[in-house]
Amino acid sequence: MIERTELKHPFSGPPGTTERPALCARALTKTYGPTVALAGVSIELWPGEAVAVMGASGSGKSTLLHCLAGVLAPDSGAVVLHDPRHGSLDLAGLDAEERAAVRLRSFGFVFQQGLLLPELTAVENVVLPLMLGGVERRAAQARAARWMATLGLAGLEERRLGQLSGGQQQRVAIARAQVADPVVVFADEPTGALDSSTSGEVMSALLSSTRDRGRTLVVVTHDPLVAETCDRVVHLADGLVRGDGR
Amino acid sequence: MNAAATQLHTPDLTGRARLRDLAPLLLRGGPADRRSRLLPVAAFAVVTALTLTVAGGAEFFLRLDEVGVDSSYQGVYAALACVALVVLAVPLLALCGSAVRLSTRRRDTRLSSMRLLGAPRRLLVRLSVLEAGGLALAGVLVGVVGHLVLAPLVGTVRFVGGPIGTAAVVPSLPVAFLTIAVLVGTAVVAAALGLQKVAITPLGVRTRELPAGAHWVRAVVALVVIGAISLAGRSLGAAGSLLVAVLVVVGMLGAGLAVLNVHGPWLLRLLSRRSVRRGGSGPGAVTRLLAARTVLDDPRAVWRQVSGVAMVSYVSVIVGAGLALANLTAAGDRSPADVMLTDDLRTGILLTIAIAFATLAASITVHAAAEVFDRRDLYVALDRLGTPRAQLERTRRQVVLRPLFTVCLVSAVAGAVTVLPLTGAALVLDPLTLLAVVGALGLGLLVVRLAVGATTPLLRQVLESPEPVV
């Protein structure tokens, strides 16, 4: 059974250690036919750190995010995750099924368009990661409701997504990303479809629920104002890291 | 930030996802889902009712000794029933395929999102199978009732000297159960197989990156197969027995229809590319461009809408030649059994074409309705841009009607190539054959136009209450 698969790797360290990066990518390459999306990217992401990834369209930002998150497998290189609860492992060496299991227990996602399911209510969207991990529905719903209240969504649990504003929808997405207490949260243009005031609120919610709790946040963005709120800004161009500063 | 949530212990996510908890949540769907789920159920109902009727009829012709038909004619009737079965099998299979796709089409977005969240493949397969199988079963049950209601009417059709009766139309229990099992099984297997792309490339499906392509190699394969069909027809005279001859004819027809179905999307892409390259200005050019781009976005989906008419065009050549042959035979000096056979041949041909058109009308209407839901975002965006509703309607019609004429012409030529070695040029060029081709094309165009028109209220509904793009 996939969820209980023991993931072994030479990088493995004892569970409970924190003096290492939450995520560490080494010499990642990824090509799509003749297009080189990543040409050897190395990056370390530390616990309690918010990192903005910037770059022009086609610079490889989203591909890097997808490789770090185990959505895509890189052509070469390593992506080592250190989850204090589960030890360390190299995502690049895992098959699709194992990467899915890692995404479920260690990562959270907030994308521009939320990846929320319009058929479900707000709270049902939030409970999904818990129920996928085998948590009983009532317990999952109670936990989801607490996260929603934390993010200012109390009373909106039973609303369908169409009945929520853009900012509220993104906060539902943040609640869903946080509900399983992931080590790293990945956000791809999380404020791309929002006005500047709502954008500020969403980033504030995202940062307080991740960095301020000692988790790692990776944000792919075009918006310098969003990047400013992060601790580090990594610039990509032509599939390579061209700048990495605080 | 409220500390309550941040102090929650980390949940244990090492358990197995419970299907009984997740299924009601994920298969329930929103109001729009519930409306659009009627489509696959309706499609499965129609395909079941028609398939059971066809199976019952075919069984009747294989049991003619029970109604006292001369044994020397039983083989001929059985052979003709097999030919009709093959001619009807492809449109029925196409409708069945459409029903399967309709039952899984809104699934991909939902499941690929879940895959991104980390849902195991096993769970996605189970959810898919449950959804597709449930919809298929509901449709099949409605279809069985529909078949039983239809049976007395079909039973009034006269064959072998009298009405065949209701009992002759209802298939035996083993055949009925086999038909139902095949239909539900097809839905379940197709749902599981179609999940491969979701499970492997969740982002590809989620962001519509996977192109629905069609390759030029298909055209070469089509020509080779049509050539092989023609050669098989020429060598029919060398067939040692009636059984071999029937098998060859059945194979030729089946291969011809299958080739059309497989190569149609490539032809549509070719035609639409030419349309896109054409210049022009004004609303007509905009409609043409939008229609062509819609086809290029997913040629296979559009092919599924026009394939029924293409199939009927193909079959119409065979039908026309068959009717011309029946007339030719009727002119000679004949025994009463020959007269009965000729009458039955004519009735069989007309019945086959009527069932083919019923399948076609069902398929096109269901697809036209599904297309409104599938292209919801496009239509809402065009409406917001200020595109007049009349132009949107024209675009919807053009997506189907523009390629239809060429597709039908190609199908009719393919039909002629198939039937030419069997009947000779005289029967293919007989006025009755040409009339059948023109009639089928005209009826096909009419059905398409009516089906698109019948779904206009759905488009209005979508434009007035568009679902959020989340």
XYZ file of C-alpha atoms in Angstrom:
716
model
C 0.000 0.000 0.000
C 1.466 3.297 -1.154
C 0.824 5.461 1.927
C 2.787 3.128 4.123
C 5.639 2.523 1.710
C 8.960 2.963 3.491
C 10.909 5.438 1.345
C 14.621 4.660 1.700
C 17.418 6.878 0.448
C 21.121 7.446 1.170
C 20.287 11.016 2.289
C 18.066 9.676 5.063
C 18.780 11.101 8.501
C 17.191 10.397 11.849
C 13.640 11.783 12.256
C 13.499 14.872 14.454
C 16.605 16.616 13.100
C 16.028 20.177 11.901
C 19.517 21.483 11.203
C 19.239 20.851 7.519
C 17.285 22.410 4.663
C 13.625 21.451 4.427
C 14.174 21.021 0.705
C 17.411 20.896 -1.233
C 17.641 20.750 -5.037
C 20.921 19.833 -6.744
C 21.701 20.404 -10.448
C 18.109 20.012 -11.620
C 17.548 19.745 -15.348
C 14.282 19.445 -17.212
C 13.583 19.737 -20.926
C 10.378 19.681 -22.968
C 11.408 18.536 -26.422
C 13.896 21.174 -27.651
C 12.993 23.624 -24.847
C 15.290 23.663 -21.822
C 13.168 24.618 -18.820
C 15.786 23.930 -16.146
C 19.473 23.862 -17.011
C 21.044 22.811 -13.705
C 19.295 24.594 -10.843
C 20.546 24.179 -7.275
C 18.689 25.706 -4.349
C 18.240 25.198 -0.599
C 15.048 26.073 1.239
C 15.197 26.309 5.033
C 12.527 25.831 7.688
C 10.827 29.105 8.654
C 11.832 30.734 5.389
C 9.645 32.370 2.726
C 11.286 32.301 -0.697
C 10.013 34.170 -3.741
C 10.951 32.740 -7.138
C 10.851 35.383 -9.877
C 11.691 35.520 -13.537
C 10.270 36.278 -16.939
C 7.688 33.993 -18.535
C 9.422 30.846 -19.744
C 12.332 31.264 -17.304
C 11.551 27.931 -15.648
C 9.826 29.178 -12.456
C 6.799 26.909 -12.620
C 8.853 23.917 -13.760
C 11.182 24.429 -10.789
C 8.203 24.625 -8.445
C 6.683 21.475 -9.934
C 9.986 19.581 -9.649
C 10.509 20.723 -6.050
C 6.941 19.705 -5.203
C 7.246 16.251 -6.774
C 4.612 17.021 -9.380
C 7.181 16.538 -12.145
C 10.249 14.314 -12.083
C 13.413 16.163 -13.213
C 15.458 14.692 -16.062
C 18.507 14.726 -13.787
C 19.539 16.049 -10.411
C 18.189 15.480 -6.920
C 15.434 17.003 -4.781
C 16.022 16.024 -1.167
C 13.170 16.599 1.248
C 13.813 16.590 4.958
C 10.588 16.089 6.856
C 11.290 15.875 10.636
C 8.391 13.402 10.953
C 9.436 11.064 8.151
C 13.175 11.510 7.664
C 14.895 12.467 4.375
C 14.387 11.233 0.868
C 15.171 12.134 -2.730
C 11.991 12.913 -4.659
C 13.779 12.509 -7.978
C 14.251 8.822 -7.270
C 10.586 8.142 -6.566
C 7.910 6.944 -8.956
C 4.693 8.905 -9.554
C 2.800 6.974 -6.901
C 5.436 7.568 -4.222
C 5.678 11.265 -5.118
C 1.898 11.536 -4.705
C 2.211 10.050 -1.213
C 4.937 12.587 -0.356
C 2.818 15.477 -1.667
C -0.037 14.355 0.521
C 1.881 14.168 3.805
C 4.607 16.803 3.391
C 3.466 19.496 0.944
C 0.671 22.015 0.558
C -0.387 23.884 -2.598
C -1.886 27.298 -3.267
C -2.099 28.029 -6.981
C -3.364 31.081 -8.851
C -6.662 29.428 -9.489
C -6.667 27.571 -6.216
C -7.093 24.048 -7.614
C -10.274 24.064 -5.600
C -13.207 21.927 -6.641
C -16.248 24.089 -7.440
C -18.578 21.133 -6.806
C -17.660 21.095 -3.098
C -18.374 23.537 -0.285
C -15.518 25.530 1.238
C -15.041 23.190 4.195
C -15.285 20.081 1.989
C -12.430 21.448 -0.107
C -10.343 21.945 3.010
C -10.939 18.437 4.396
C -9.768 16.666 1.226
C -6.063 16.199 2.129
C -7.043 14.834 5.556
C -9.597 12.413 4.137
C -7.118 11.300 1.472
C -4.793 10.455 4.378
C -7.441 8.297 6.033
C -8.694 10.779 8.667
C -12.341 10.165 9.534
C -14.642 12.790 8.011
C -16.010 14.291 11.246
C -12.539 14.710 12.748
C -11.264 16.123 9.461
C -14.136 18.589 9.284
C -13.501 19.812 12.842
C -9.847 20.442 12.076
C -10.699 22.128 8.777
C -13.206 24.413 10.491
C -10.538 25.539 12.980
C -8.149 26.389 10.181
C -10.884 28.256 8.344
C -11.677 30.257 11.476
C -7.980 31.062 11.867
C -7.975 32.465 8.339
C -11.096 34.582 8.894
C -13.492 32.244 7.125
C -15.683 31.308 10.115
C -19.329 31.048 9.070
C -18.445 30.460 5.410
C -17.831 26.721 5.744
C -20.927 25.599 3.882
C -20.662 28.180 1.082
C -19.929 26.998 -2.422
C -16.916 28.591 -4.055
C -19.071 30.656 -6.397
C -20.486 32.365 -3.322
C -17.043 33.469 -2.129
C -14.890 36.407 -3.268
C -11.513 35.844 -4.948
C -9.680 36.623 -1.715
C -11.893 34.272 0.292
C -11.334 31.510 -2.282
C -7.574 31.919 -1.944
C -7.881 31.748 1.844
C -9.834 28.510 1.432
C -6.908 27.295 -0.691
C -4.482 28.359 2.079
C -6.579 26.515 4.669
C -6.480 23.410 2.478
C -2.712 23.753 2.027
C -2.229 24.042 5.799
C -4.742 21.592 7.164
C -2.408 18.591 7.011
C 0.463 20.589 8.590
C 2.884 20.301 5.656
C 6.607 20.972 5.840
C 6.630 23.087 2.661
C 3.835 25.091 1.032
C 4.127 25.874 -2.668
C 2.265 28.864 -4.046
C 2.171 29.576 -7.797
C 1.062 33.174 -8.436
C -1.264 33.005 -5.404
C -2.305 36.641 -5.787
C -2.253 36.785 -9.573
C -5.995 37.244 -9.924
C -6.492 39.605 -6.956
C -6.469 43.372 -6.428
C -3.581 44.884 -4.438
C -5.482 45.175 -1.144
C -6.795 41.583 -1.259
C -3.393 40.459 -2.487
C -1.803 41.917 0.662
C -4.330 40.132 2.884
C -3.754 36.802 1.145
C 0.042 37.088 1.387
C -0.235 38.024 5.041
C -2.414 34.943 5.697
C -0.012 32.765 3.728
C 3.085 34.023 5.560
C 1.560 33.839 9.026
C 0.346 30.292 8.458
C 3.678 29.059 7.104
C 6.856 31.019 7.863
C 5.611 32.259 11.212
C 4.990 28.638 12.233
C 8.440 27.500 11.205
C 7.316 26.049 7.868
C 8.808 26.793 4.462
C 6.950 28.816 1.847
C 7.920 28.893 -1.830
C 6.103 31.536 -3.885
C 6.388 31.835 -7.655
C 5.387 35.377 -8.534
C 5.724 38.198 -11.039
C 4.714 40.767 -8.439
C 7.630 42.651 -6.783
C 5.320 43.646 -3.902
C 4.670 39.991 -3.150
C 8.402 39.209 -3.431
C 9.170 42.017 -0.969
C 7.185 40.262 1.741
C 9.423 37.180 1.466
C 12.793 36.586 3.146
C 14.635 35.632 -0.017
C 14.180 36.297 -3.708
C 15.542 33.825 -6.242
C 15.752 35.080 -9.840
C 15.594 32.577 -12.675
C 16.498 33.183 -16.310
C 16.903 30.609 -19.079
C 16.473 27.763 -16.629
C 19.298 28.911 -14.322
C 19.461 30.764 -10.991
C 20.740 34.264 -11.848
C 20.306 35.818 -8.430
C 19.613 34.689 -4.882
C 19.426 37.392 -2.228
C 17.711 38.545 0.910
C -3.090 35.008 13.682
C -5.361 32.888 15.859
C -3.229 30.411 17.761
C -5.908 27.727 17.999
C -5.238 26.143 14.642
C -1.489 26.497 14.844
C -1.457 24.507 18.069
C -3.266 21.553 16.540
C -1.215 18.382 16.542
C 0.003 17.124 13.182
C -2.601 14.744 11.761
C -1.649 11.176 11.001
C -1.970 10.826 7.230
C -0.631 7.307 6.965
C -4.082 5.687 6.857
C -5.906 4.486 3.805
C -8.362 6.945 2.212
C -11.910 5.734 2.852
C -13.887 5.360 -0.316
C -17.174 5.380 1.604
C -16.353 8.852 2.977
C -14.886 10.337 -0.172
C -17.300 8.904 -2.739
C -20.427 10.763 -1.555
C -18.405 13.966 -1.414
C -16.752 13.732 -4.786
C -19.447 11.998 -6.800
C -22.233 14.234 -5.564
C -21.244 17.125 -7.825
C -22.700 20.586 -8.064
C -26.053 21.582 -9.603
C -24.449 21.928 -13.045
C -22.971 18.445 -12.675
C -26.307 16.956 -11.819
C -27.833 18.503 -14.956
C -25.021 17.370 -17.194
C -25.119 13.845 -15.741
C -28.498 13.372 -17.372
C -26.663 13.360 -20.711
C -24.657 10.145 -20.269
C -27.665 8.477 -18.653
C -29.798 9.469 -21.671
C -27.078 8.310 -24.080
C -26.761 4.926 -22.339
C -30.568 4.590 -22.302
C -30.828 5.179 -26.055
C -27.912 2.907 -26.899
C -29.347 0.144 -24.667
C -32.862 0.380 -26.109
C -31.535 0.299 -29.682
C -28.919 -2.402 -29.051
C -31.447 -4.708 -27.387
C -33.863 -4.166 -30.297
C -31.143 -4.888 -32.861
C -29.931 -7.940 -30.900
C -33.516 -9.248 -30.636
C -34.068 -8.737 -34.350
C -30.801 -10.462 -35.259
C -31.723 -13.411 -33.053
C -35.068 -13.678 -34.874
C -33.295 -14.073 -38.225
C -31.026 -16.766 -36.793
C -34.107 -18.785 -35.643
C -36.107 -18.714 -38.860
C -36.638 -22.496 -38.852
C -39.062 -21.875 -35.950
C -41.321 -19.741 -38.192
C -41.252 -22.193 -41.084
C -39.000 -20.387 -43.569
C -37.632 -22.614 -46.348
C -34.217 -23.901 -45.207
C -32.581 -22.810 -48.511
C -33.403 -19.168 -47.657
C -32.432 -19.287 -43.985
C -28.731 -18.827 -44.781
C -29.440 -15.780 -46.957
C -31.561 -14.165 -44.216
C -28.898 -14.922 -41.611
C -26.212 -13.419 -43.873
C -28.254 -10.254 -44.455
C -28.929 -9.966 -40.708
C -25.158 -10.165 -40.092
C -24.526 -7.404 -42.643
C -27.186 -5.195 -40.988
C -25.668 -5.965 -37.593
C -22.233 -4.775 -38.722
C -23.671 -1.671 -40.386
C -25.479 -0.791 -37.149
C -22.718 -1.895 -34.806
C -20.409 1.021 -35.584
C -22.949 3.853 -35.018
C -24.154 2.053 -31.897
C -20.588 1.586 -30.669
C -19.896 5.253 -31.442
C -22.934 6.264 -29.391
C -21.815 3.925 -26.611
C -18.330 5.500 -26.752
C -19.902 8.946 -26.577
C -21.941 7.902 -23.564
C -18.765 6.646 -21.865
C -16.900 9.863 -22.592
C -19.812 11.951 -21.387
C -19.881 10.036 -18.127
C -16.198 10.763 -17.504
C -15.683 14.186 -19.067
C -16.057 16.400 -16.003
C -14.139 13.894 -13.965
C -10.637 14.707 -15.196
C -10.391 18.184 -13.684
C -11.603 16.927 -10.337
C -9.372 13.865 -10.264
C -6.250 15.632 -11.501
C -6.661 18.194 -8.720
C -6.888 15.322 -6.261
C -3.847 13.690 -7.806
C -1.914 16.912 -7.261
C -2.947 16.820 -3.629
C -1.486 13.332 -3.442
C -4.415 10.972 -3.945
C -3.195 7.433 -4.753
C -3.973 6.072 -8.200
C -5.942 3.173 -6.722
C -8.411 5.574 -5.125
C -8.854 7.564 -8.347
C -9.550 4.355 -10.284
C -12.178 3.277 -7.770
C -13.895 6.653 -7.787
C -13.891 6.728 -11.587
C -15.232 3.226 -11.946
C -17.935 3.911 -9.383
C -19.055 7.062 -11.175
C -18.952 5.720 -14.736
C -20.440 2.354 -13.778
C -23.259 3.987 -11.813
C -24.210 6.322 -14.639
C -24.021 3.481 -17.179
C -26.167 1.215 -15.027
C -28.803 3.932 -14.518
C -28.906 4.562 -18.279
C -29.035 0.847 -19.075
C -32.010 0.315 -16.738
C -33.909 3.198 -18.351
C -32.934 1.736 -21.743
C -34.329 -1.703 -20.871
C -37.683 -0.076 -20.038
C -37.460 1.935 -23.264
C -36.782 -1.242 -25.239
C -39.799 -3.005 -23.722
C -41.995 -0.005 -24.565
C -40.588 0.093 -28.106
C -40.836 -3.654 -28.745
C -44.596 -3.869 -29.612
C -44.131 -1.061 -32.160
C -41.092 -2.700 -33.790
C -42.980 -6.001 -33.637
C -45.463 -4.680 -36.212
C -42.713 -4.629 -38.874
C -43.428 -7.278 -41.489
C -40.811 -9.914 -42.310
C -41.151 -13.398 -43.832
C -44.786 -12.821 -44.738
C -46.201 -11.173 -41.626
C -45.588 -9.024 -38.540
C -42.697 -10.464 -36.589
C -44.429 -9.802 -33.226
C -43.202 -8.377 -29.935
C -41.598 -11.631 -28.802
C -39.304 -11.659 -31.848
C -37.910 -8.210 -31.000
C -37.140 -8.978 -27.341
C -33.813 -10.822 -27.119
C -33.423 -14.013 -25.111
C -32.311 -13.540 -21.495
C -28.682 -14.633 -22.079
C -28.323 -12.218 -25.020
C -30.016 -9.405 -23.044
C -27.746 -9.942 -20.023
C -24.692 -10.169 -22.269
C -25.661 -6.865 -23.954
C -26.149 -5.133 -20.596
C -22.901 -6.557 -19.209
C -20.978 -5.409 -22.301
C -22.407 -1.872 -22.091
C -21.731 -1.421 -18.358
C -18.375 -3.218 -18.680
C -17.338 -0.914 -21.532
C -18.127 2.125 -19.385
C -16.138 0.766 -16.451
C -13.095 -0.320 -18.478
C -13.014 2.930 -20.472
C -13.242 4.956 -17.247
C -10.295 3.087 -15.752
C -8.195 3.273 -18.924
C -8.962 6.951 -19.491
C -7.582 7.691 -16.064
C -4.026 6.928 -17.125
C -3.318 10.495 -18.284
C -4.762 11.960 -15.090
C -2.685 9.739 -12.863
C 0.557 10.166 -14.751
C 0.396 13.805 -15.807
C -1.925 15.591 -13.402
C -0.702 18.994 -14.519
C -1.157 18.185 -18.183
C -4.822 17.500 -17.750
C -5.398 20.181 -15.140
C -3.981 22.914 -17.334
C -5.142 21.473 -20.672
C -1.592 21.077 -21.922
C -2.149 17.720 -23.588
C -2.934 18.364 -27.246
C -5.686 16.243 -28.758
C -3.654 15.613 -31.897
C -4.222 13.555 -34.992
C -1.409 12.403 -37.270
C -1.058 12.388 -41.086
C 0.042 8.739 -40.894
C -3.633 7.992 -40.313
C -4.450 9.081 -43.884
C -1.883 6.653 -45.310
C -3.266 3.817 -43.178
C -6.794 4.741 -44.331
C -5.820 4.523 -48.013
C -4.126 1.161 -47.456
C -7.172 -0.263 -45.646
C -9.629 1.072 -48.268
C -7.411 -0.477 -50.966
C -7.413 -3.794 -49.089
C -11.216 -3.632 -48.804
C -11.510 -3.077 -52.531
C -9.190 -6.027 -53.258
C -11.157 -8.241 -50.847
C -14.340 -7.306 -52.703
C -12.838 -8.252 -56.069
C -11.771 -11.660 -54.764
C -15.204 -12.386 -53.316
C -16.083 -14.582 -56.307
C -13.382 -17.017 -55.236
C -14.999 -17.547 -51.827
C -15.699 -21.251 -51.404
C -18.919 -20.966 -49.414
C -21.682 -18.571 -48.427
C -20.266 -18.372 -44.904
C -16.834 -17.256 -46.171
C -18.455 -14.725 -48.527
C -20.590 -13.323 -45.699
C -17.568 -13.104 -43.404
C -15.592 -11.240 -46.100
C -18.467 -8.781 -46.712
C -18.977 -8.253 -42.974
C -15.234 -7.692 -42.555
C -15.154 -5.217 -45.452
C -18.024 -3.154 -44.070
C -16.686 -3.249 -40.535
C -13.192 -2.246 -41.658
C -14.568 0.599 -43.801
C -16.626 2.024 -40.949
C -13.784 1.608 -38.470
C -11.358 3.391 -40.833
C -13.759 6.299 -41.130
C -14.127 6.527 -37.377
C -10.405 6.383 -36.727
C -9.352 8.834 -39.463
C -12.124 11.379 -39.155
C -10.333 13.655 -36.643
C -7.323 13.969 -38.953
C -9.569 15.052 -41.811
C -11.294 17.624 -39.583
C -7.967 19.067 -38.480
C -6.850 19.369 -42.087
C -10.035 21.183 -43.113
C -9.972 23.530 -40.113
C -6.327 24.471 -40.647
C -7.217 25.601 -44.144
C -10.104 27.592 -42.719
C -7.854 29.310 -40.165
C -5.377 30.309 -42.890
C -8.133 31.977 -44.922
C -8.325 35.758 -44.507
C -11.439 37.894 -44.733
C -13.128 40.396 -42.496
C -16.447 41.048 -40.808
C -18.662 38.807 -38.646
C -18.476 35.946 -41.168
C -14.690 35.771 -40.906
C -14.875 35.923 -37.086
C -17.415 33.098 -37.033
C -15.244 31.055 -39.408
C -12.103 31.645 -37.347
C -13.826 30.793 -34.055
C -15.431 27.697 -35.550
C -12.126 26.497 -37.031
C -10.200 27.178 -33.805
C -12.859 25.311 -31.831
C -12.389 22.296 -34.094
C -8.581 22.517 -33.839
C -8.818 22.723 -30.034
C -10.180 19.177 -29.989
C -10.784 17.588 -33.423
C -11.775 14.299 -31.817
C -14.606 15.889 -29.848
C -15.979 17.549 -32.987
C -15.548 14.316 -34.939
C -17.741 12.572 -32.402
C -20.455 15.063 -33.316
C -20.188 14.600 -37.082
C -19.147 10.959 -37.155
C -22.750 9.770 -37.090
C -23.576 11.635 -40.304
C -20.344 10.398 -41.872
C -21.266 6.819 -40.973
C -24.749 7.244 -42.416
C -23.254 8.701 -45.618
C -21.035 5.642 -45.892
C -23.938 3.307 -45.226
C -26.262 5.238 -47.566
C -24.215 4.150 -50.605
C -24.592 0.530 -49.539
C -28.283 1.071 -48.781
C -28.873 2.748 -52.141
C -27.087 -0.045 -53.998
C -29.085 -2.586 -51.968
C -32.389 -0.925 -52.865
C -31.361 -0.734 -56.525
C -30.463 -4.438 -56.378
C -33.858 -5.223 -54.812
C -35.631 -3.359 -57.612
C -33.532 -5.106 -60.253
C -34.358 -8.508 -58.793
C -38.056 -7.599 -58.529
C -38.193 -7.064 -62.297
C -37.488 -10.725 -63.139
C -39.647 -13.868 -63.076
C -39.602 -15.047 -59.447
C -40.967 -17.623 -57.041
C -43.146 -16.487 -54.049
C -40.146 -17.095 -51.750
C -38.002 -14.812 -53.972
C -40.697 -12.118 -53.855
C -40.783 -12.400 -50.067
C -36.979 -12.173 -49.876
C -36.925 -9.046 -52.066
C -39.641 -7.377 -49.963
C -37.804 -8.319 -46.795
C -34.528 -6.989 -48.208
C -36.208 -3.638 -48.869
C -37.825 -3.592 -45.386
C -34.540 -4.577 -43.756
C -32.634 -1.821 -45.529
C -35.175 0.834 -44.567
C -35.281 -0.444 -40.964
C -31.482 -0.415 -40.767
C -31.293 3.159 -42.023
C -34.099 4.208 -39.629
C -32.237 2.760 -36.650
C -28.999 4.349 -37.873
C -30.743 7.731 -38.014
C -32.278 7.253 -34.568
C -28.779 6.528 -33.231
C -27.470 9.549 -35.089
C -30.144 11.917 -33.769
C -29.534 10.739 -30.197
C -25.766 11.022 -30.557
C -25.814 14.518 -32.073
C -28.325 15.917 -29.574
C -26.447 14.535 -26.588
C -23.150 15.865 -27.976
C -24.560 19.280 -28.746
C -25.777 19.540 -25.152
C -22.482 18.276 -23.749
C -20.558 20.707 -25.929
C -22.380 23.648 -24.296
C -21.121 22.508 -20.874
C -17.629 21.627 -22.120
C -17.070 24.973 -23.838
C -18.725 26.947 -21.077
C -15.645 29.123 -20.493
C -15.271 29.961 -24.192
C -18.925 30.942 -24.614
C -18.989 32.960 -21.395
C -15.798 34.785 -22.444
C -17.203 35.551 -25.912
C -20.468 36.729 -24.378
C -18.610 39.033 -21.974
C -16.702 40.453 -24.927
C -20.039 41.506 -26.389
C -20.399 38.821 -29.068
C -24.050 38.817 -30.204
C -25.929 35.671 -29.155
C -26.915 35.066 -32.785
C -23.249 34.972 -33.756
C -22.490 32.544 -30.937
C -25.248 30.300 -32.285
C -23.845 30.596 -35.801
C -20.401 29.669 -34.499
C -21.812 26.583 -32.746
C -23.540 25.503 -35.945
C -20.491 26.227 -38.085
C -18.227 24.103 -35.874
C -20.272 21.094 -36.954
C -21.711 22.085 -40.321
C -18.585 23.492 -41.987
C -16.649 20.220 -42.012
C -19.760 18.092 -42.418
C -20.179 18.371 -46.176
C -16.591 17.380 -46.994
C -16.606 14.634 -44.377
C -19.823 13.188 -45.844
C -18.437 13.349 -49.374
C -15.299 11.470 -48.311
C -17.468 8.914 -46.469
C -19.721 8.409 -49.484
C -16.683 7.872 -51.753
C -15.286 5.377 -49.237
C -18.683 3.619 -49.236
C -18.656 3.506 -53.052
C -15.138 2.020 -53.064
C -16.311 -0.655 -50.607
C -19.465 -1.602 -52.454
C -18.178 -1.236 -56.036
C -16.535 -4.675 -56.253
C -19.705 -6.276 -54.881
C -22.359 -4.639 -57.012
C -20.582 -3.082 -59.973
C -20.610 0.550 -61.119
C -24.136 0.419 -62.529
C -25.719 -0.100 -59.124
C -23.434 2.439 -57.412
C -24.399 5.077 -59.983
C -28.064 4.049 -60.030
C -30.386 7.063 -59.425
C -31.753 5.288 -56.351
C -28.244 5.037 -54.868
C -27.548 8.704 -55.572
C -30.951 9.603 -54.106
C -30.121 7.630 -50.949
C -26.784 9.477 -50.598
C -28.333 12.921 -51.111
C -31.262 12.018 -48.841
C -28.975 10.802 -46.063
C -26.815 13.920 -46.325
C -29.865 16.211 -46.299
C -31.397 14.412 -43.336
C -28.062 14.424 -41.532
C -27.649 18.182 -41.983
C -31.222 18.691 -40.794
C -30.666 16.556 -37.697
C -27.465 18.475 -36.862
C -29.196 21.812 -37.284
C -32.168 20.739 -35.156
C -29.916 19.257 -32.458
C -27.846 22.446 -32.162
C -31.066 24.498 -32.141
C -32.619 22.264 -29.484
C -29.722 22.983 -27.128
C -29.921 26.786 -27.473
C -31.821 27.099 -24.155
C -28.884 25.343 -22.455
C -26.471 27.917 -23.895
C -28.742 30.717 -22.676
C -28.799 29.132 -19.229
C -24.983 28.854 -19.128
C -24.522 32.475 -20.234
C -26.989 33.750 -17.675
C -25.560 31.796 -14.743
C -21.960 30.914 -15.592
C -20.182 28.726 -13.083
C -17.174 30.334 -11.455
C -13.810 29.507 -12.942
C -11.975 28.487 -9.797
